[in-house]
Structure formats: structure tokens, C-alpha cells
PDB file of C-alpha atoms in Angstrom:
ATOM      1  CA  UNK A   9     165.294 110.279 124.444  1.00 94.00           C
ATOM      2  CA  UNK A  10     163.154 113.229 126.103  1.00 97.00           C
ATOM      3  CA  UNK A  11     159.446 112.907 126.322  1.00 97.00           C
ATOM      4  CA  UNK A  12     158.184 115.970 125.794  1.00 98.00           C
ATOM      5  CA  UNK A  13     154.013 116.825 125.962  1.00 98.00           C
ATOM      6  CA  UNK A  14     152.578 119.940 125.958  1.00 96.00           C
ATOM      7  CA  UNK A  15     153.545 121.531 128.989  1.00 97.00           C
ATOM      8  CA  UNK A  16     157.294 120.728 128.214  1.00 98.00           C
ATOM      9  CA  UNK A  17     157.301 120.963 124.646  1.00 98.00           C
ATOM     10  CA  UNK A  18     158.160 124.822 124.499  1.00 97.00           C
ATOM     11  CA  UNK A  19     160.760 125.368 126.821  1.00 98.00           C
ATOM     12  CA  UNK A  20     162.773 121.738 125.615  1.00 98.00           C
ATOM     13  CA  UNK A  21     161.999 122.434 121.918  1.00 98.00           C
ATOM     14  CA  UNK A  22     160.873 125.954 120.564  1.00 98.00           C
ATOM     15  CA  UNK A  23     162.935 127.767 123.027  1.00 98.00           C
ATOM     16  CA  UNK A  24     166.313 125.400 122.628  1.00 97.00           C
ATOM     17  CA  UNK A  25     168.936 126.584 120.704  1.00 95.00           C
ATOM     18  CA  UNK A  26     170.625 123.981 117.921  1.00 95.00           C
ATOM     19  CA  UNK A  27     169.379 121.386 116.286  1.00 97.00           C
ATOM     20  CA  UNK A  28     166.389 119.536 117.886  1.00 98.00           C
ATOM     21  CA  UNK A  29     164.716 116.032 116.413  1.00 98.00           C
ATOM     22  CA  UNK A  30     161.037 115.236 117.778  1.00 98.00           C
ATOM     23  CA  UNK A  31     159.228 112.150 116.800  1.00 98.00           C
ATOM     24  CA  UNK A  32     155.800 112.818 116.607  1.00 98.00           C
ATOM     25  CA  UNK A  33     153.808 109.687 117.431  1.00 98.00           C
ATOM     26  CA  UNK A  34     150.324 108.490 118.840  1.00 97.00           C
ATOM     27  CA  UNK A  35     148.489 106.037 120.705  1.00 94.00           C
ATOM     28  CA  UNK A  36     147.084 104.142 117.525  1.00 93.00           C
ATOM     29  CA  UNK A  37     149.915 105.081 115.256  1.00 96.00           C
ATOM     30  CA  UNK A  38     151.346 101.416 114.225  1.00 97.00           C
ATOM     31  CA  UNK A  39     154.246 102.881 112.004  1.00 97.00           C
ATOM     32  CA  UNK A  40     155.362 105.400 114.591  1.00 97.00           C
ATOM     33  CA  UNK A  41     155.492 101.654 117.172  1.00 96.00           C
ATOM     34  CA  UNK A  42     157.354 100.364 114.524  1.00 97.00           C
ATOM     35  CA  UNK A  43     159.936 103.111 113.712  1.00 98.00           C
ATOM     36  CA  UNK A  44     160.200 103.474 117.869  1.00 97.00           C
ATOM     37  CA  UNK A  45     163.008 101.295 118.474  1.00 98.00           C
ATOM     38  CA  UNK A  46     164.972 102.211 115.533  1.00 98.00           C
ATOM     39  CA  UNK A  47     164.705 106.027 116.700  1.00 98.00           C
ATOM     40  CA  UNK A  48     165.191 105.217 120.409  1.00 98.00           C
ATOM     41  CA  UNK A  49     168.782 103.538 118.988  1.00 98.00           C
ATOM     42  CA  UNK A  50     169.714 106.633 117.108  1.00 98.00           C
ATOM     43  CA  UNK A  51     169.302 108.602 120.506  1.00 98.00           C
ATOM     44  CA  UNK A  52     171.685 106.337 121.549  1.00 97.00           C
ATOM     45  CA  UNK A  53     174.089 106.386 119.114  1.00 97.00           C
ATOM     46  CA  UNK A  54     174.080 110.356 118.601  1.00 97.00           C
ATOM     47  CA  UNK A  55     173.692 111.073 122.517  1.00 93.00           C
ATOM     48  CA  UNK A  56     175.213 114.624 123.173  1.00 94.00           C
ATOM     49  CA  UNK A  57     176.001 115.440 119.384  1.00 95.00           C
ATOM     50  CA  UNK A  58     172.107 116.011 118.790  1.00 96.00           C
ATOM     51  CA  UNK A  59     168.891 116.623 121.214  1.00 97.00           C
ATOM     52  CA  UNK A  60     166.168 113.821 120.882  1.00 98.00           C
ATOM     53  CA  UNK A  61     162.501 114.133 122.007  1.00 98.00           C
ATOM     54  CA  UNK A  62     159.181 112.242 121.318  1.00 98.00           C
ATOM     55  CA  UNK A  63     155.713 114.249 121.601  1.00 98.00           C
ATOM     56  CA  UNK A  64     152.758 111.807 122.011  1.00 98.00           C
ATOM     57  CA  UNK A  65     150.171 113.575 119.965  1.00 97.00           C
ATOM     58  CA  UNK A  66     147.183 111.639 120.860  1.00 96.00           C
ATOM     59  CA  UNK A  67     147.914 113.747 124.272  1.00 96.00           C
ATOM     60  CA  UNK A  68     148.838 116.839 122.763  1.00 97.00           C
ATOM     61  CA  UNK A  69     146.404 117.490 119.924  1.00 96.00           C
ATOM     62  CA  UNK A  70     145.855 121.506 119.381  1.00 96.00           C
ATOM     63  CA  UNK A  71     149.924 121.407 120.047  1.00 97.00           C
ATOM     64  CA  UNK A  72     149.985 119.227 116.965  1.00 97.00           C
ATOM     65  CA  UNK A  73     148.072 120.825 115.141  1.00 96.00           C
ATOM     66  CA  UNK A  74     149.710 124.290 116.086  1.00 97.00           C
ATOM     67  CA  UNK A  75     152.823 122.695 114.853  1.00 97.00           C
ATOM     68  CA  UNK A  76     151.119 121.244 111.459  1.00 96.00           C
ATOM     69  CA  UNK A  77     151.464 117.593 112.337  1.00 96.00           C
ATOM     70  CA  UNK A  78     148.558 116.668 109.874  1.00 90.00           C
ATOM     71  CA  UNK A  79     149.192 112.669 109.645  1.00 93.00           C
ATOM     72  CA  UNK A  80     151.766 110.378 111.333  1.00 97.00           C
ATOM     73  CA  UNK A  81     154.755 108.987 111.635  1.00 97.00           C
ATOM     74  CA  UNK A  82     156.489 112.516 111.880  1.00 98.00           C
ATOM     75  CA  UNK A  83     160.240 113.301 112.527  1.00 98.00           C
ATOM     76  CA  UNK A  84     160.981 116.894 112.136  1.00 98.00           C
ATOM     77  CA  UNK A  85     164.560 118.859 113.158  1.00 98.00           C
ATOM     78  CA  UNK A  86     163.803 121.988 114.656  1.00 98.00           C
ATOM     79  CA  UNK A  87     166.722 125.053 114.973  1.00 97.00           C
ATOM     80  CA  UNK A  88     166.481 127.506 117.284  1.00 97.00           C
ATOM     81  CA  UNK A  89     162.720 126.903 117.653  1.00 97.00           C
ATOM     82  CA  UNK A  90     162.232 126.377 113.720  1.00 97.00           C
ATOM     83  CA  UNK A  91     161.003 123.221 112.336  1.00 97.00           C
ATOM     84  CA  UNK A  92     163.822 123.285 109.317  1.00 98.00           C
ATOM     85  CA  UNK A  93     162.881 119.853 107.725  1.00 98.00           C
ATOM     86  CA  UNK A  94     160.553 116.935 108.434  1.00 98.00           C
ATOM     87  CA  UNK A  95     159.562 112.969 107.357  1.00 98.00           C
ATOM     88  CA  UNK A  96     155.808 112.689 107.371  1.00 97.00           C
ATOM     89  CA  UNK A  97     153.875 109.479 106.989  1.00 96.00           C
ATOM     90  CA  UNK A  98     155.963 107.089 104.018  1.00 96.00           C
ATOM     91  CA  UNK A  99     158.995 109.385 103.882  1.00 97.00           C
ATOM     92  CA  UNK A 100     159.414 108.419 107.553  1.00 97.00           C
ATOM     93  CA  UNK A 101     161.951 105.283 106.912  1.00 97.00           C
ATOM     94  CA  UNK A 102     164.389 104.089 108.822  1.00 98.00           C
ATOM     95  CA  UNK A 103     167.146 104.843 105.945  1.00 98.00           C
ATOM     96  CA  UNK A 104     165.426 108.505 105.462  1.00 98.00           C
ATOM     97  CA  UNK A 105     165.308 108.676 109.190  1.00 98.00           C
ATOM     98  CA  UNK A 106     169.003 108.400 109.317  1.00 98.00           C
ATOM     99  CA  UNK A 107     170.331 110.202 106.535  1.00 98.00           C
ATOM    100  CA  UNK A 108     168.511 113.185 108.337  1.00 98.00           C
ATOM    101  CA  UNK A 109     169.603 112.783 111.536  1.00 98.00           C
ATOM    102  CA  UNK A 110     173.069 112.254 110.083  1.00 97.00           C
ATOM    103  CA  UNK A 111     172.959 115.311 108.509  1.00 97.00           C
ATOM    104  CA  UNK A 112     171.953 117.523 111.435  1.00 97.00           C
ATOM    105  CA  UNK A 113     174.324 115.448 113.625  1.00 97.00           C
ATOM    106  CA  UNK A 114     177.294 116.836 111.155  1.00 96.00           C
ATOM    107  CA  UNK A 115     175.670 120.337 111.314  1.00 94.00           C
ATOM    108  CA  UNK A 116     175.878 120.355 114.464  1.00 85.00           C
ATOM    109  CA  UNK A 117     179.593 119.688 115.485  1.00 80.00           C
TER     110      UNK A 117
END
């Protein structure tokens, strides 16, 4: 799992090319602690068949808000620089978590 912030967040994200998931979290976010390991094992799992990042937003406000991260938990898939779908807040569930990554993961091959 990459940790992107703002300085990085361009170049590994916007400017990649496939599929990219970013888990928008922040400092006082207890969900997004929550969800963290769960995520974290999914990098694992999917290593090489799918590019994981995390952006701490309490860092990396305006690029949050540039990127309409309104509310938290967020786990968005990005293509070729495009945020294609996301989670946000109570859609953000493990079992949702998966069935997207799972789908970008078989997008992807």
C-alpha cells in the first residue's frame, strides 16, 4: 500500500495509467481506522493485479477538496487519472469494499 500526499498524489495517481484504488482517510476519521486493516489486507491479496494508495486528507485538504472528497471513509478507483467509481461514508463496507476492488481487479487482467 502506497502513501500518497499531495506532492505525490499526481504523478502515482492522476498521471498512472489502469486502474488505481485510494483510500481517503484522516487523522480523526474512526471508520477510515477501522476499515484500515481490512484495506491494507486487500493490498495484499491483489498485490500486482491492482495499484493501492492511501491519501491522508487531514494533510492534504484543498487536494481533497479538488478531488470532491466531501466526508469520509472514501475509496474511489481512478483510470487513467479518472475517478470512475467511489464508497463514501456508509457505502464504505468491508463487503462493498471488496466487491469493488474485485471488480477492478478482473478489469484489469
Amino acid at each position: 500500500m502506497l502513501e500518497v500526499d499531495k506532492n505525490t498524489f499526481e504523478e502515482e495517481v492522476l498521471k498512472a495509467s489502469g486502474y488505481v484504488f485510494v483510500d481517503f482517510f484522516g487523522d480523526g476519521c474512526v471508520p477510515c481506522v477501522a476499515l484500515m486493516p481490512f484495506v491494507h489486507s486487500l493490498a495484499d491479496k491483489y498485490e500486482g493485479k491492482l495499484k493501492f494508495t492511501s491519501l491522508n486528507t487531514t494533510k492534504a485538504r484543498r487536494l481533497a477538496i479538488g478531488q470532491k472528497i466531501l466526508g469520509l471513509p472514501v475509496m474511489a478507483i481512478y483510470k487513467d487519472g479518472q475517478k470512475v467509481e467511489e464508497l463514501v461514508k456508509d457505502d464504505a463496507t468491508e463487503e462493498s469494499i471488496q466487491k469493488m476492488v474485485e471488480k477492478y481487479v478482473a478489469l484489469n487482467q
